[in-house]
Short mmCIF file of C-alpha atoms in Angstrom, two decimals:
data_model
loop_
_atom_site.label_atom_id
_atom_site.label_comp_id
_atom_site.label_asym_id
_atom_site.label_seq_id
_atom_site.Cartn_x
_atom_site.Cartn_y
_atom_site.Cartn_z
CA UNK A 1 -15.07 254.90 180.41
CA UNK A 2 -14.27 251.85 182.61
CA UNK A 3 -10.63 250.65 182.46
CA UNK A 4 -10.37 247.15 181.03
CA UNK A 5 -7.77 244.82 182.39
CA UNK A 6 -4.80 244.06 180.21
CA UNK A 7 -4.77 240.40 179.28
CA UNK A 8 -1.24 240.24 178.07
CA UNK A 9 1.99 242.28 178.32
CA UNK A 10 4.72 242.14 175.88
CA UNK A 11 7.79 244.23 174.92
CA UNK A 12 9.29 245.45 171.57
CA UNK A 13 13.10 245.93 171.41
CA UNK A 14 14.99 247.66 168.71
CA UNK A 15 17.77 244.99 168.66
CA UNK A 16 20.58 247.52 168.09
CA UNK A 17 24.27 246.63 168.30
CA UNK A 18 27.70 248.05 167.92
CA UNK A 19 28.63 247.93 164.20
CA UNK A 20 32.07 246.80 165.14
CA UNK A 21 30.84 243.89 167.22
CA UNK A 22 27.28 242.81 166.04
CA UNK A 23 27.40 239.46 167.69
CA UNK A 24 27.66 240.88 171.24
CA UNK A 25 24.61 243.10 170.66
CA UNK A 26 22.58 240.32 169.17
CA UNK A 27 23.46 237.99 172.04
CA UNK A 28 22.29 240.67 174.49
CA UNK A 29 18.90 240.93 172.68
CA UNK A 30 18.52 237.16 172.81
CA UNK A 31 19.38 237.37 176.50
CA UNK A 32 16.72 240.10 176.90
CA UNK A 33 14.17 237.63 175.41
CA UNK A 34 15.06 235.12 177.97
CA UNK A 35 14.89 237.79 180.79
CA UNK A 36 11.48 238.77 179.62
CA UNK A 37 10.31 235.27 179.75
CA UNK A 38 11.77 234.61 183.26
CA UNK A 39 9.87 237.82 184.40
CA UNK A 40 6.63 236.47 183.16
CA UNK A 41 6.03 238.61 180.05
CA UNK A 42 3.64 237.11 177.53
CA UNK A 43 5.46 238.30 174.40
CA UNK A 44 8.85 239.54 173.19
CA UNK A 45 8.96 241.47 169.85
CA UNK A 46 11.84 242.73 167.78
CA UNK A 47 12.00 245.42 165.14
CA UNK A 48 13.17 244.58 161.62
CA UNK A 49 15.52 247.29 160.17
CA UNK A 50 17.57 247.59 157.06
CA UNK A 51 20.86 249.18 156.23
CA UNK A 52 21.50 250.17 159.90
CA UNK A 53 22.97 248.30 162.93
CA UNK A 54 19.75 246.39 163.82
CA UNK A 55 18.09 243.19 163.03
CA UNK A 56 17.81 242.92 159.20
CA UNK A 57 16.16 239.39 159.25
CA UNK A 58 13.61 239.01 162.02
CA UNK A 59 12.87 235.47 160.98
CA UNK A 60 16.52 234.48 161.38
CA UNK A 61 16.79 236.24 164.75
CA UNK A 62 13.57 234.71 166.00
CA UNK A 63 14.72 231.19 164.86
CA UNK A 64 17.58 231.66 167.28
CA UNK A 65 15.11 232.98 170.00
CA UNK A 66 13.05 229.78 169.73
CA UNK A 67 16.09 228.00 171.22
CA UNK A 68 16.53 230.45 174.05
CA UNK A 69 12.93 230.40 175.26
CA UNK A 70 10.10 227.96 175.83
CA UNK A 71 6.89 229.80 176.60
CA UNK A 72 6.96 233.41 175.54
CA UNK A 73 5.33 234.49 172.27
CA UNK A 74 7.89 235.67 169.69
CA UNK A 75 6.90 238.59 167.36
CA UNK A 76 8.22 240.96 164.76
CA UNK A 77 6.97 244.50 164.22
CA UNK A 78 7.09 245.13 161.42
CA UNK A 79 8.38 243.33 158.34
CA UNK A 80 8.16 245.73 155.39
CA UNK A 81 6.94 243.54 152.51
CA UNK A 82 8.48 245.75 150.03
CA UNK A 83 11.73 244.06 150.73
CA UNK A 84 10.34 240.54 150.75
CA UNK A 85 9.35 237.69 148.37
CA UNK A 86 5.95 236.60 149.61
CA UNK A 87 6.66 232.91 149.13
CA UNK A 88 10.18 232.77 150.47
CA UNK A 89 9.34 234.74 153.51
CA UNK A 90 6.44 232.49 154.16
CA UNK A 91 8.68 229.50 154.02
CA UNK A 92 10.96 231.12 156.62
CA UNK A 93 8.21 232.23 158.98
CA UNK A 94 6.54 228.79 158.81
CA UNK A 95 9.86 227.17 159.76
CA UNK A 96 10.27 229.58 162.67
CA UNK A 97 6.79 228.84 163.96
CA UNK A 98 7.39 225.07 163.84
CA UNK A 99 10.64 225.59 165.81
CA UNK A 100 8.76 227.65 168.38
CA UNK A 101 5.96 225.29 168.87
CA UNK A 102 3.41 227.77 167.49
CA UNK A 103 4.58 230.93 169.34
CA UNK A 104 5.32 233.13 166.33
CA UNK A 105 3.38 236.46 165.75
CA UNK A 106 4.15 238.33 162.58
CA UNK A 107 3.63 242.09 162.07
CA UNK A 108 3.64 243.34 158.58
CA UNK A 109 3.39 246.50 156.44
CA UNK A 110 2.88 247.38 152.80
CA UNK A 111 4.64 249.87 150.66
CA UNK A 112 7.76 250.17 148.38
CA UNK A 113 11.11 249.58 149.96
CA UNK A 114 12.28 252.72 151.70
CA UNK A 115 15.83 252.27 150.34
CA UNK A 116 15.09 250.67 146.96
CA UNK A 117 16.63 253.58 144.91
CA UNK A 118 19.72 253.54 147.01
CA UNK A 119 20.16 249.77 146.70
CA UNK A 120 19.50 249.82 142.87
CA UNK A 121 20.63 246.70 141.13
CA UNK A 122 21.83 245.14 144.37
CA UNK A 123 18.15 244.60 145.21
CA UNK A 124 15.87 245.56 142.34
CA UNK A 125 15.00 243.29 139.38
CA UNK A 126 13.68 245.21 136.43
CA UNK A 127 11.55 248.37 136.54
CA UNK A 128 10.49 249.04 140.23
CA UNK A 129 7.45 250.89 138.98
CA UNK A 130 6.04 247.53 137.71
CA UNK A 131 6.30 245.86 141.04
CA UNK A 132 3.15 245.65 143.16
CA UNK A 133 3.95 246.96 146.64
CA UNK A 134 0.37 247.42 147.77
CA UNK A 135 -1.63 245.44 150.38
CA UNK A 136 -1.94 242.73 147.79
CA UNK A 137 1.75 241.77 148.40
CA UNK A 138 0.84 241.31 152.13
CA UNK A 139 -2.18 239.26 151.14
CA UNK A 140 0.00 236.99 148.90
CA UNK A 141 2.14 236.11 152.08
CA UNK A 142 -0.99 235.27 153.99
CA UNK A 143 -2.21 233.09 151.19
CA UNK A 144 1.01 231.19 151.11
CA UNK A 145 0.66 230.41 154.78
CA UNK A 146 -2.80 228.79 154.17
CA UNK A 147 -0.99 225.55 153.19
CA UNK A 148 -3.10 224.84 150.04
CA UNK A 149 -1.88 222.17 147.78
CA UNK A 150 -0.16 223.55 144.49
CA UNK A 151 -1.26 222.60 141.01
CA UNK A 152 -3.90 219.94 140.22
CA UNK A 153 -4.88 217.11 142.50
CA UNK A 154 -2.50 214.74 140.66
CA UNK A 155 0.44 217.29 140.60
CA UNK A 156 3.55 215.73 142.04
CA UNK A 157 7.16 216.86 142.40
CA UNK A 158 10.14 214.51 142.43
CA UNK A 159 13.49 214.86 144.00
CA UNK A 160 16.11 212.92 145.87
CA UNK A 161 13.82 213.05 148.84
CA UNK A 162 11.08 211.16 146.93
CA UNK A 163 7.77 212.11 145.16
CA UNK A 164 5.40 214.59 147.02
CA UNK A 165 2.31 216.53 146.46
CA UNK A 166 3.63 220.16 146.61
CA UNK A 167 2.80 222.90 149.01
CA UNK A 168 4.64 225.32 151.17
CA UNK A 169 6.61 223.34 153.79
CA UNK A 170 6.71 223.12 156.67
CA UNK A 171 3.02 223.90 156.99
CA UNK A 172 2.36 225.70 160.25
CA UNK A 173 -1.30 225.42 161.20
CA UNK A 174 -2.56 228.43 162.88
CA UNK A 175 0.16 230.90 161.88
CA UNK A 176 -2.18 232.61 159.39
CA UNK A 177 -4.39 233.58 162.35
CA UNK A 178 -1.27 235.16 164.08
CA UNK A 179 -0.68 237.72 161.43
CA UNK A 180 -0.81 241.32 162.47
CA UNK A 181 -0.77 244.55 160.46
CA UNK A 182 0.97 247.81 161.59
CA UNK A 183 -1.86 250.25 161.01
CA UNK A 184 -1.50 254.00 161.32
CA UNK A 185 -4.05 255.26 158.80
CA UNK A 186 -7.74 254.77 158.03
CA UNK A 187 -6.97 252.88 154.93
CA UNK A 188 -4.52 250.46 156.53
CA UNK A 189 -6.62 249.73 159.69
CA UNK A 190 -9.76 248.97 157.50
CA UNK A 191 -7.77 246.77 155.21
CA UNK A 192 -6.30 244.86 158.07
CA UNK A 193 -9.81 244.24 159.58
CA UNK A 194 -11.39 243.20 156.23
CA UNK A 195 -8.52 240.72 155.54
CA UNK A 196 -8.34 239.15 158.99
CA UNK A 197 -5.11 240.70 160.31
CA UNK A 198 -4.90 241.68 163.94
CA UNK A 199 -4.01 245.29 164.60
CA UNK A 200 -0.70 246.68 165.86
CA UNK A 201 -0.86 250.33 166.98
CA UNK A 202 1.68 252.47 168.66
CA UNK A 203 2.94 255.93 169.31
CA UNK A 204 2.76 257.09 165.69
CA UNK A 205 -0.24 257.61 163.29
CA UNK A 206 -1.41 259.74 160.46
CA UNK A 207 -3.65 262.65 161.27
CA UNK A 208 -7.01 262.08 159.42
CA UNK A 209 -10.47 263.35 160.05
CA UNK A 210 -9.68 264.05 163.76
CA UNK A 211 -7.66 266.52 165.80
CA UNK A 212 -5.13 265.17 168.28
CA UNK A 213 -3.24 261.86 168.43
CA UNK A 214 -5.69 260.07 170.79
CA UNK A 215 -8.75 261.14 168.83
CA UNK A 216 -7.06 259.87 165.70
CA UNK A 217 -6.10 256.65 167.08
CA UNK A 218 -9.53 256.08 168.72
CA UNK A 219 -11.07 256.56 165.35
CA UNK A 220 -8.67 254.04 163.82
CA UNK A 221 -9.75 251.50 166.47
CA UNK A 222 -13.33 252.16 165.82
CA UNK A 223 -12.91 251.49 162.04
CA UNK A 224 -10.97 248.34 162.71
CA UNK A 225 -13.57 246.81 165.03
CA UNK A 226 -16.40 247.75 162.78
CA UNK A 227 -14.96 246.07 159.65
CA UNK A 228 -13.44 242.95 161.23
CA UNK A 229 -13.97 239.99 158.81
CA UNK A 230 -11.33 237.56 160.20
CA UNK A 231 -11.46 234.32 162.05
CA UNK A 232 -12.24 234.50 165.71
CA UNK A 233 -12.00 237.65 167.88
CA UNK A 234 -10.06 240.68 166.55
CA UNK A 235 -6.98 241.50 168.66
CA UNK A 236 -5.34 244.92 169.28
CA UNK A 237 -1.83 245.36 170.56
CA UNK A 238 -1.10 248.82 171.82
CA UNK A 239 2.42 250.10 171.92
CA UNK A 240 3.61 252.79 174.13
CA UNK A 241 7.18 254.04 175.04
CA UNK A 242 7.26 253.32 178.77
CA UNK A 243 10.26 254.16 180.86
CA UNK A 244 9.81 253.89 184.75
CA UNK A 245 12.28 255.51 186.95
CA UNK A 246 11.87 253.49 190.19
CA UNK A 247 14.76 250.96 189.73
CA UNK A 248 17.17 253.39 188.08
CA UNK A 249 20.04 255.25 189.70
CA UNK A 250 20.10 259.02 189.74
CA UNK A 251 22.33 259.46 186.68
CA UNK A 252 20.10 257.03 184.64
CA UNK A 253 16.94 258.82 185.78
CA UNK A 254 18.48 262.02 184.40
CA UNK A 255 19.24 260.39 181.21
CA UNK A 256 15.67 258.90 180.82
CA UNK A 257 14.20 262.41 181.37
CA UNK A 258 16.55 264.02 178.98
CA UNK A 259 15.54 261.41 176.36
CA UNK A 260 11.85 262.14 176.82
CA UNK A 261 12.44 265.84 176.66
CA UNK A 262 14.43 265.70 173.41
CA UNK A 263 11.38 263.97 171.69
CA UNK A 264 8.57 265.96 173.22
CA UNK A 265 8.37 268.87 170.66
CA UNK A 266 7.32 266.48 167.96
CA UNK A 267 4.09 265.62 169.98
CA UNK A 268 2.72 269.18 169.84
CA UNK A 269 1.48 269.10 166.27
CA UNK A 270 1.30 266.81 163.15
CA UNK A 271 4.78 266.62 161.48
CA UNK A 272 5.62 266.88 157.68
CA UNK A 273 3.60 266.49 154.58
CA UNK A 274 2.11 263.23 155.85
CA UNK A 275 0.96 264.90 159.00
CA UNK A 276 2.48 262.26 161.26
CA UNK A 277 1.37 262.41 164.84
CA UNK A 278 3.44 261.19 167.83
CA UNK A 279 2.24 260.22 171.41
CA UNK A 280 4.30 261.55 174.30
CA UNK A 281 6.69 259.09 175.98
CA UNK A 282 5.69 257.89 179.38
CA UNK A 283 8.67 258.54 181.62
CA UNK A 284 8.27 258.85 185.40
CA UNK A 285 7.67 256.81 188.54
CA UNK A 286 5.57 253.66 188.24
CA UNK A 287 2.74 255.55 190.00
CA UNK A 288 2.85 258.42 187.54
CA UNK A 289 2.96 256.01 184.55
CA UNK A 290 0.01 253.99 185.88
CA UNK A 291 -2.08 257.15 186.30
CA UNK A 292 -1.26 258.18 182.62
CA UNK A 293 -2.00 254.82 181.24
CA UNK A 294 -5.37 254.64 183.08
CA UNK A 295 -6.20 257.86 181.33
CA UNK A 296 -5.17 256.48 177.94
CA UNK A 297 -8.45 256.31 175.99
CA UNK A 298 -7.14 253.55 173.72
CA UNK A 299 -6.06 251.05 176.36
CA UNK A 300 -9.61 249.77 177.12
CA UNK A 301 -9.74 248.51 173.54
CA UNK A 302 -6.41 246.60 173.64
CA UNK A 303 -5.86 243.11 174.82
CA UNK A 304 -2.17 243.47 174.83
CA UNK A 305 -0.01 246.34 175.97
CA UNK A 306 3.44 246.35 174.33
CA UNK A 307 6.21 248.21 176.07
CA UNK A 308 8.28 249.87 173.35
CA UNK A 309 11.88 250.04 174.56
CA UNK A 310 13.80 253.19 173.51
CA UNK A 311 16.74 253.00 171.02
CA UNK A 312 20.42 252.85 172.20
CA UNK A 313 19.93 252.13 175.90
CA UNK A 314 22.41 249.86 177.73
CA UNK A 315 21.36 246.28 178.47
CA UNK A 316 21.21 246.91 182.21
CA UNK A 317 18.79 249.68 181.56
CA UNK A 318 16.44 247.55 179.45
CA UNK A 319 16.42 244.99 182.20
CA UNK A 320 15.53 247.52 184.76
CA UNK A 321 12.68 248.91 182.70
CA UNK A 322 11.25 245.44 182.10
CA UNK A 323 11.46 244.52 185.77
CA UNK A 324 9.87 247.76 186.97
CA UNK A 325 7.20 247.48 184.33
CA UNK A 326 6.39 243.83 185.13
CA UNK A 327 6.38 244.31 188.98
CA UNK A 328 5.10 247.73 189.51
CA UNK A 329 3.02 248.79 186.50
CA UNK A 330 1.35 245.80 184.76
CA UNK A 331 -0.34 244.41 187.98
CA UNK A 332 -1.83 247.87 188.62
CA UNK A 333 -3.49 247.70 185.21
CA UNK A 334 -5.16 244.39 185.93
CA UNK A 335 -2.58 242.12 184.24
CA UNK A 336 -2.41 238.60 185.93
CA UNK A 337 -5.88 239.04 187.59
CA UNK A 338 -7.55 236.47 185.29
CA UNK A 339 -4.66 234.09 185.66
CA UNK A 340 -4.69 234.35 189.51
CA UNK A 341 -8.39 233.73 189.57
#
């Protein structure tokens, strides 16, 4: 199979911080977004995490990032809709998109909140078994972003600000076409395609109908492309944990290799009852990583390669990884060729 050129490069950061000094860590992540933009990355994405020292509100964080950057796309992967109200989240995301000048990309997932039982009455209202946590909850968010008028044609709301025809405001035209779904199963990738969500895939999926991580992921991509019903061309953003050694010192190189070795056992077979599969981390010299990426059977189908930064690395390490990836790896995969032409 011929290797397609990567059209865009992006990175995904965990946004971790010291629990005793969260502001310092959040500032470092904002600085990393600015560094990525200065290096020429096309997108900067952040994880949304709950009840741990990470970014609990991606919309709030990305609102700050809109004021630290000017060009780079801003994304979140992924917002778990089980924790969210589809209307209120749509308001927040629309506001961030307006502040960014139309640069927001939103990754989403369905399912009940992982810590709902632990949170109990702090979070839940009524019987959790009666709450719809299926894909329909994600679809409700998308419908809110369409900007349709609410009520009848003559419906008006009145407040101190005046009389208005009601709809979600601010309306962010185009944001609905920048929704992504984190798909790791046949059911999820098919739903995403049929409902016009672009596809986020990474180094984790569910073993179904195929043996091996790459065979499973290739099947997911095939299903997604076959069932696309959205507006325009379907997009696929491929995430891989990529850690180049070239710009690191000797001690840091050893830490990188130890990190990869500690995670390698999980890649040998599906894990747990859900048969979760993991791709190996790509740790090595730029030349070694380029060779492995060129052999990746999923890369030709992706228009965006998303570098997934490891958890709990120092800010200097993240900057080194981004710089090595941008200068030594991405150009070897064809990134920037169309822009230069």
